[in-house]
mmCIF file of C-alpha atoms in Angstrom:
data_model
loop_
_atom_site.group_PDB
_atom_site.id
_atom_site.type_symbol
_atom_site.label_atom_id
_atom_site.label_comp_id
_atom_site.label_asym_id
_atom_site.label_seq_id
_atom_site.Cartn_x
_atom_site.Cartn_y
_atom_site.Cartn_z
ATOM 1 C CA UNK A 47 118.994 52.606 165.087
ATOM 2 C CA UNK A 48 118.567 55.519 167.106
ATOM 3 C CA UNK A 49 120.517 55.764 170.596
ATOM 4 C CA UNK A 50 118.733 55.792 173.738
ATOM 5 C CA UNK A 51 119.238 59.212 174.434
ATOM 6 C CA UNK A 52 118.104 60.930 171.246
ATOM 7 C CA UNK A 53 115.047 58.451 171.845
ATOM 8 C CA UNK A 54 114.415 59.983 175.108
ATOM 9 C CA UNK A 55 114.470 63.253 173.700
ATOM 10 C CA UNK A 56 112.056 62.507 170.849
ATOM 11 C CA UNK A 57 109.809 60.938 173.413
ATOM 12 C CA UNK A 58 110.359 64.151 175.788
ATOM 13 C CA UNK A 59 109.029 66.338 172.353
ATOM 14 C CA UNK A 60 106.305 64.216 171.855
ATOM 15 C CA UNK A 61 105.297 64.427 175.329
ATOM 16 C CA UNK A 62 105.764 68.382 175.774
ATOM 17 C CA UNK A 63 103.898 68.708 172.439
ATOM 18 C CA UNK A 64 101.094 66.070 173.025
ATOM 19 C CA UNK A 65 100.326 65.947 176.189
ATOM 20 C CA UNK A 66 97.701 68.736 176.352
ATOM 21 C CA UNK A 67 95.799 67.749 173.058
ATOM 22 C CA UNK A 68 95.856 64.358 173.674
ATOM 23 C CA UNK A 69 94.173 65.300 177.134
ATOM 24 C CA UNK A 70 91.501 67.693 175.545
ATOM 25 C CA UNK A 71 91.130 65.018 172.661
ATOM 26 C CA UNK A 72 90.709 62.388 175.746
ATOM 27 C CA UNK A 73 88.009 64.697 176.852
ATOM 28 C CA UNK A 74 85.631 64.130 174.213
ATOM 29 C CA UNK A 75 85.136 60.773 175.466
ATOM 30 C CA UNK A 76 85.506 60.787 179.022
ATOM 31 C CA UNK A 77 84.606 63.878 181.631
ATOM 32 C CA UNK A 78 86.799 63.276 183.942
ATOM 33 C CA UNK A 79 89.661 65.009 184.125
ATOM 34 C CA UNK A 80 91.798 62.796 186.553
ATOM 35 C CA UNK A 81 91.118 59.969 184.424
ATOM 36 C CA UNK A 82 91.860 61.376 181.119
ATOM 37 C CA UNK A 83 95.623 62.624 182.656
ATOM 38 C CA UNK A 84 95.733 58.953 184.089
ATOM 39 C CA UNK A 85 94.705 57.347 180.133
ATOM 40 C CA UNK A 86 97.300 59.587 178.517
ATOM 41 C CA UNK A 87 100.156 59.180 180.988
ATOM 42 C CA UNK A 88 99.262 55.103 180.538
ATOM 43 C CA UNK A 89 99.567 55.638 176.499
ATOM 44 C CA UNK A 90 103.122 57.872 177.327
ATOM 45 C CA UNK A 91 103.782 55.207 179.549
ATOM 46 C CA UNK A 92 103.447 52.036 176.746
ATOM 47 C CA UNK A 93 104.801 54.244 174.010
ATOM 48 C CA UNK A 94 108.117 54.508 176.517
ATOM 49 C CA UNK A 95 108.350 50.743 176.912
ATOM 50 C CA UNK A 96 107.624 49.717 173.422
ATOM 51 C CA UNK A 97 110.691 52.421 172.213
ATOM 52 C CA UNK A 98 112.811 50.964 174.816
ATOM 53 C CA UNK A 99 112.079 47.195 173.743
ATOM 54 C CA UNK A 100 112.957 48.274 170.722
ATOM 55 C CA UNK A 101 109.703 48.845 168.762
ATOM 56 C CA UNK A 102 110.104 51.000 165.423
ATOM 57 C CA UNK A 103 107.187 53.876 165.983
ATOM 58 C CA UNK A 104 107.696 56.139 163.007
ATOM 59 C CA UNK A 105 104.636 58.126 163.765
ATOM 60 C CA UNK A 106 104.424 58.263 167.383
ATOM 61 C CA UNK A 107 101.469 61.188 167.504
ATOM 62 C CA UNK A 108 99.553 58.962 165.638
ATOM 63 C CA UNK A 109 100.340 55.647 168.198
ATOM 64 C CA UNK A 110 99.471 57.962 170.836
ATOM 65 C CA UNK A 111 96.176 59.200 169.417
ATOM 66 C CA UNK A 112 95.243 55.203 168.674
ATOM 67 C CA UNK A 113 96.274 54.176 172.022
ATOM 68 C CA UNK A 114 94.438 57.114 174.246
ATOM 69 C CA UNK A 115 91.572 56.573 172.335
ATOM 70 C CA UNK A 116 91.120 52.726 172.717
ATOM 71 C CA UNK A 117 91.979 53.292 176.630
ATOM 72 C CA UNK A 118 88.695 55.561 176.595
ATOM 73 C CA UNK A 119 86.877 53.300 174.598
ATOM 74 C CA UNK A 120 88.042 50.418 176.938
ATOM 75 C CA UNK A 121 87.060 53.152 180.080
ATOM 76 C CA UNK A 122 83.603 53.061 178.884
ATOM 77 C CA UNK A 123 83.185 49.357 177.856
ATOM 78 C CA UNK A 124 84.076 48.536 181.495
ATOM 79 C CA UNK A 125 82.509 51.114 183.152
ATOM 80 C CA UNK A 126 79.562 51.985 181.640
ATOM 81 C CA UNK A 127 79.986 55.506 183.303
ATOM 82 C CA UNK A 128 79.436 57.911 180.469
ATOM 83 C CA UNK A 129 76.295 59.625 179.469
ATOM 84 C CA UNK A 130 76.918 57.648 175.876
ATOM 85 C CA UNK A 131 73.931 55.623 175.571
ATOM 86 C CA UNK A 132 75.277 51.874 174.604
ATOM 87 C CA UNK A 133 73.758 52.235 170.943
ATOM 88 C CA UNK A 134 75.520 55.743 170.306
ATOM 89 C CA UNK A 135 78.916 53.923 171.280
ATOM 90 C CA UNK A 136 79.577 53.324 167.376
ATOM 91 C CA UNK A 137 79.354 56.489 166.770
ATOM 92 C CA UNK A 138 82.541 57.742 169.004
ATOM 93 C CA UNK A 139 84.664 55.188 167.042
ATOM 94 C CA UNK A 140 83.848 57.155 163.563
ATOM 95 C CA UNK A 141 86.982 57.780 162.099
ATOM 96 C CA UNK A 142 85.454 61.253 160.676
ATOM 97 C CA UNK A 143 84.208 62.474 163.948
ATOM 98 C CA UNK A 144 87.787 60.989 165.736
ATOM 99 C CA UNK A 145 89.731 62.868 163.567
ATOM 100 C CA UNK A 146 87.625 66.259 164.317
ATOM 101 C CA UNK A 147 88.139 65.436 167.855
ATOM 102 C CA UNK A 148 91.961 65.182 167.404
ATOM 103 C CA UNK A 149 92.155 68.467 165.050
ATOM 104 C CA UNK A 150 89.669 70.162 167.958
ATOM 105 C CA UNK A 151 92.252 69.371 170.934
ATOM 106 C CA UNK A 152 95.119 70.532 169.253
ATOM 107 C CA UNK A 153 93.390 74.101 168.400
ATOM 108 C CA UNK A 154 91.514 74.143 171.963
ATOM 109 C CA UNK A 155 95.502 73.317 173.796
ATOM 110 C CA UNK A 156 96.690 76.067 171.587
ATOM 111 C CA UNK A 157 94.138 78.327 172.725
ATOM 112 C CA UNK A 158 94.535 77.808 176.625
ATOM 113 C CA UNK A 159 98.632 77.838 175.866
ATOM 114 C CA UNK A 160 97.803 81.405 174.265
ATOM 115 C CA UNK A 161 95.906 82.673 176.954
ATOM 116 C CA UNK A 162 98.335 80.869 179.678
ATOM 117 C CA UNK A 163 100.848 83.312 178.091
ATOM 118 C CA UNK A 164 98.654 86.312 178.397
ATOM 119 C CA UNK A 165 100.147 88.976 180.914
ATOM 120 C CA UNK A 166 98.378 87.783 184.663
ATOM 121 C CA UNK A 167 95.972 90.567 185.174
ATOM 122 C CA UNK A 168 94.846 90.569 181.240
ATOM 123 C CA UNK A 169 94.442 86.369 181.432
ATOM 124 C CA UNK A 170 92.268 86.826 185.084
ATOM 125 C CA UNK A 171 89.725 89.936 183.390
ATOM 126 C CA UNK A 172 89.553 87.960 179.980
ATOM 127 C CA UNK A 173 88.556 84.601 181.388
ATOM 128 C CA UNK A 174 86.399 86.097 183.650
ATOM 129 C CA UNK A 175 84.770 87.744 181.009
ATOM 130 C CA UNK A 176 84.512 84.889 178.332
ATOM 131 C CA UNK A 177 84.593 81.982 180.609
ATOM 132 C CA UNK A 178 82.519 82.914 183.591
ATOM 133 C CA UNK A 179 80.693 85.135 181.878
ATOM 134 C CA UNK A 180 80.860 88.296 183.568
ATOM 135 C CA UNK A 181 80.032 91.746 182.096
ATOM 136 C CA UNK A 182 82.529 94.670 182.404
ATOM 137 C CA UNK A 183 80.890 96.626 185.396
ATOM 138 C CA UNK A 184 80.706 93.079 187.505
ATOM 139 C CA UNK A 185 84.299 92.489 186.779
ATOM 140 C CA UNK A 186 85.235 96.156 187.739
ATOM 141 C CA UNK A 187 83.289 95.581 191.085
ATOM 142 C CA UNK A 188 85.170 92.959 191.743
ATOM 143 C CA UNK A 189 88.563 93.591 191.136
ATOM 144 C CA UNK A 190 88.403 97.500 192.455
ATOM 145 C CA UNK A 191 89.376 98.521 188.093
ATOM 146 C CA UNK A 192 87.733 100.825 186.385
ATOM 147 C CA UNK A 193 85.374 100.083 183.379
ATOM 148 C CA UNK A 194 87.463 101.697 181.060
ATOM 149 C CA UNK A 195 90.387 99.276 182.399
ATOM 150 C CA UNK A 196 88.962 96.194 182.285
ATOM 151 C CA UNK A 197 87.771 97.465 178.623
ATOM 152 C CA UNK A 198 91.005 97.693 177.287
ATOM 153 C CA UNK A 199 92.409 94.384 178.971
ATOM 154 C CA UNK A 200 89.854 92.700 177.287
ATOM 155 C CA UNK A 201 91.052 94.166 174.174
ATOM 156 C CA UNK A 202 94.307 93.852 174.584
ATOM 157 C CA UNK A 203 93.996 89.933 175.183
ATOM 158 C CA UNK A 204 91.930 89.695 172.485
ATOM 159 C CA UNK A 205 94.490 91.182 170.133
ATOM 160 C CA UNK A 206 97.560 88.921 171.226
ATOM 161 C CA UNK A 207 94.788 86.000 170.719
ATOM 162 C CA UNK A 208 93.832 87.032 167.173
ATOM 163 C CA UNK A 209 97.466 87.472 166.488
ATOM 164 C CA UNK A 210 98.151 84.023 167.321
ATOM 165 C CA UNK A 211 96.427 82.128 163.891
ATOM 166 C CA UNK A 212 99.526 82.952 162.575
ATOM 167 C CA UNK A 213 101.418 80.926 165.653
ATOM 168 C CA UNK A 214 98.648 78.317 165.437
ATOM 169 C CA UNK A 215 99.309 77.557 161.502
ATOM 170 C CA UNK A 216 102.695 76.961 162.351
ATOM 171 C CA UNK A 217 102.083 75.184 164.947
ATOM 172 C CA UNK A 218 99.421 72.650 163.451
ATOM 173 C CA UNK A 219 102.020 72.190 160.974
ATOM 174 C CA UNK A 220 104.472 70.863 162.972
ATOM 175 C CA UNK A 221 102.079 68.339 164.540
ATOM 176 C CA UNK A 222 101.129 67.390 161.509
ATOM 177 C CA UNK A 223 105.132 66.505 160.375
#
């Protein structure tokens, strides 16, 4: 039996790991942000109390997955709030499309950790290129760059990103384990 401090450590992996997939995955069921942290912090929060009651977990991902999904499902039983008509419900409990949700989150978490790394001014020009959509003379207006600047920051954060499949096979990996 493990102590209680290694146990706390696992937990503190699983939770620096997890957290921001299970969120995005969480997302695919329920659009509200607020919510979703409050669903997964309840799931971190059972998954705590069943390790310290003693509860043998060997795959805790997995527990975690299960239990954030059936808060969501439970969300929208009770709440009727999501834009899910009642006969489509079925369909967000198919395991095929559940576990594309779960393999989505991790990849889309990878992806924001990437460009969360990004140097500042090459994260603010590339999102505001490819997430507000802005073309290169509007974002050169706006942040008193030249073109030929914000052309190359672009680039640049487009290079660290494409170097990062590498990171994100590893990385998938390790979930996976």
């Amino acid at each position: 039996m493990k102590g209680k401090e290694s146990e706390s450590q696992e937990i503190g992996n699983v939770f620096r790991y997890n957290y921001r997939p299970l969120c995005l995955y969480a997302l695919h069921y329920v659009e509200d942000v607020d919510l979703v942290e409050d669903l997964v912090d309840d799931a971190f929060e059972q998954l705590w109390i069943k390790v310290q009651e003693g509860a043998e977990i060997p795959n805790k991902r997995a527990y975690l997955y299960a239990a954030v999904r059936n808060r969501c499902l439970d969300y929208l039983r009770k709440n009727r709030l999501q834009t899910v008509s009642l006969e489509n419900k079925h369909d967000l409990v198919d395991d095929s499309k559940d576990a594309l949700y779960q393999k989505d989150s991790a990849v889309e978490a990878w992806l924001w950790t990437a460009i969360g790394e990004l140097p500042e001014k090459c994260q603010e020009i590339f999102l505001m290129n490819k997430r507000d959509g802005m073309k290169y003379d509007e974002i050169s207006d706006e942040l008193g760059l030249s073109v030929h600047t914000v052309r190359n920051q672009i680039a640049k954060a487009m290079k660290i990103l494409k170097e990062g499949p590498v990171k994100l096979y590893n990385w998938v990996l390790s979930l996976v384990a």
